[in-house]
């Protein structure tokens, strides 16, 4: 899955980004950023850590397995 990061303005003219899947579905939406370089740094932070991030299962039990 390649996905795509989309950088955009929200309704209050602040920068945000979203990660969309190959099917166009939004997977992640960022917090608001006041400037573009900080928003781009947020994208790069996600890129850097997502592929090596661990999964923490915080569910209580295995009722859905």
PDB file of C-alpha atoms in Angstrom:
ATOM      1  CA  UNK A   1       0.000   0.000   0.000  1.00  0.00           C
ATOM      2  CA  UNK A   2       1.536   3.268  -1.097  1.00  0.00           C
ATOM      3  CA  UNK A   3      -1.051   5.720   0.175  1.00  0.00           C
ATOM      4  CA  UNK A   4      -0.757   9.472  -0.113  1.00  0.00           C
ATOM      5  CA  UNK A   5      -0.177  12.373   2.255  1.00  0.00           C
ATOM      6  CA  UNK A   6      -2.396  15.350   1.424  1.00  0.00           C
ATOM      7  CA  UNK A   7      -1.483  18.758   2.856  1.00  0.00           C
ATOM      8  CA  UNK A   8      -4.449  21.136   3.061  1.00  0.00           C
ATOM      9  CA  UNK A   9      -6.021  24.076   4.910  1.00  0.00           C
ATOM     10  CA  UNK A  10      -8.778  23.359   7.412  1.00  0.00           C
ATOM     11  CA  UNK A  11     -11.803  25.618   7.941  1.00  0.00           C
ATOM     12  CA  UNK A  12      -9.769  27.942  10.147  1.00  0.00           C
ATOM     13  CA  UNK A  13      -6.967  28.319   7.545  1.00  0.00           C
ATOM     14  CA  UNK A  14      -4.517  26.173   9.494  1.00  0.00           C
ATOM     15  CA  UNK A  15      -2.380  23.519   7.882  1.00  0.00           C
ATOM     16  CA  UNK A  16      -3.334  19.881   8.305  1.00  0.00           C
ATOM     17  CA  UNK A  17      -2.436  16.677   6.556  1.00  0.00           C
ATOM     18  CA  UNK A  18      -4.224  13.413   6.051  1.00  0.00           C
ATOM     19  CA  UNK A  19      -2.963  10.023   4.984  1.00  0.00           C
ATOM     20  CA  UNK A  20      -5.216   8.289   2.495  1.00  0.00           C
ATOM     21  CA  UNK A  21      -5.142   4.690   1.345  1.00  0.00           C
ATOM     22  CA  UNK A  22      -5.034   3.434  -2.206  1.00  0.00           C
ATOM     23  CA  UNK A  23      -8.843   3.406  -2.238  1.00  0.00           C
ATOM     24  CA  UNK A  24      -9.012   7.082  -1.189  1.00  0.00           C
ATOM     25  CA  UNK A  25     -10.200   6.369   2.348  1.00  0.00           C
ATOM     26  CA  UNK A  26      -8.777   8.680   5.021  1.00  0.00           C
ATOM     27  CA  UNK A  27      -6.622   6.681   7.424  1.00  0.00           C
ATOM     28  CA  UNK A  28      -5.138   9.474   9.561  1.00  0.00           C
ATOM     29  CA  UNK A  29      -5.885  13.184  10.003  1.00  0.00           C
ATOM     30  CA  UNK A  30      -3.342  15.405  11.713  1.00  0.00           C
ATOM     31  CA  UNK A  31      -3.664  18.050  14.350  1.00  0.00           C
ATOM     32  CA  UNK A  32      -3.669  21.659  13.080  1.00  0.00           C
ATOM     33  CA  UNK A  33      -0.339  23.364  12.374  1.00  0.00           C
ATOM     34  CA  UNK A  34       0.286  27.097  12.182  1.00  0.00           C
ATOM     35  CA  UNK A  35       2.829  26.895   9.357  1.00  0.00           C
ATOM     36  CA  UNK A  36       3.684  24.689   6.411  1.00  0.00           C
ATOM     37  CA  UNK A  37       7.226  23.637   7.461  1.00  0.00           C
ATOM     38  CA  UNK A  38       5.912  22.285  10.762  1.00  0.00           C
ATOM     39  CA  UNK A  39       3.142  20.370   9.001  1.00  0.00           C
ATOM     40  CA  UNK A  40       5.677  18.864   6.590  1.00  0.00           C
ATOM     41  CA  UNK A  41       7.861  17.928   9.573  1.00  0.00           C
ATOM     42  CA  UNK A  42       4.817  16.130  11.010  1.00  0.00           C
ATOM     43  CA  UNK A  43       4.450  14.148   7.791  1.00  0.00           C
ATOM     44  CA  UNK A  44       8.127  13.226   7.887  1.00  0.00           C
ATOM     45  CA  UNK A  45       7.798  12.153  11.526  1.00  0.00           C
ATOM     46  CA  UNK A  46       4.969   9.781  10.617  1.00  0.00           C
ATOM     47  CA  UNK A  47       7.008   8.413   7.706  1.00  0.00           C
ATOM     48  CA  UNK A  48      10.040   7.833   9.913  1.00  0.00           C
ATOM     49  CA  UNK A  49       8.374   5.952  12.740  1.00  0.00           C
ATOM     50  CA  UNK A  50       5.323   4.242  11.211  1.00  0.00           C
ATOM     51  CA  UNK A  51       7.180   1.406   9.555  1.00  0.00           C
ATOM     52  CA  UNK A  52       8.938   0.409  12.777  1.00  0.00           C
ATOM     53  CA  UNK A  53       6.201   1.223  15.289  1.00  0.00           C
ATOM     54  CA  UNK A  54       5.191  -1.527  17.684  1.00  0.00           C
ATOM     55  CA  UNK A  55       1.586  -2.586  18.221  1.00  0.00           C
ATOM     56  CA  UNK A  56       0.255  -2.325  21.767  1.00  0.00           C
ATOM     57  CA  UNK A  57      -2.953  -4.283  22.283  1.00  0.00           C
ATOM     58  CA  UNK A  58      -4.959  -2.333  24.849  1.00  0.00           C
ATOM     59  CA  UNK A  59      -8.162  -4.326  24.386  1.00  0.00           C
ATOM     60  CA  UNK A  60      -9.593  -6.284  27.261  1.00  0.00           C
ATOM     61  CA  UNK A  61      -9.768  -9.882  26.114  1.00  0.00           C
ATOM     62  CA  UNK A  62     -10.021 -11.622  22.785  1.00  0.00           C
ATOM     63  CA  UNK A  63     -13.756 -11.512  22.102  1.00  0.00           C
ATOM     64  CA  UNK A  64     -13.262 -10.491  18.449  1.00  0.00           C
ATOM     65  CA  UNK A  65     -10.674 -13.073  17.450  1.00  0.00           C
TER      66      UNK A  65
END
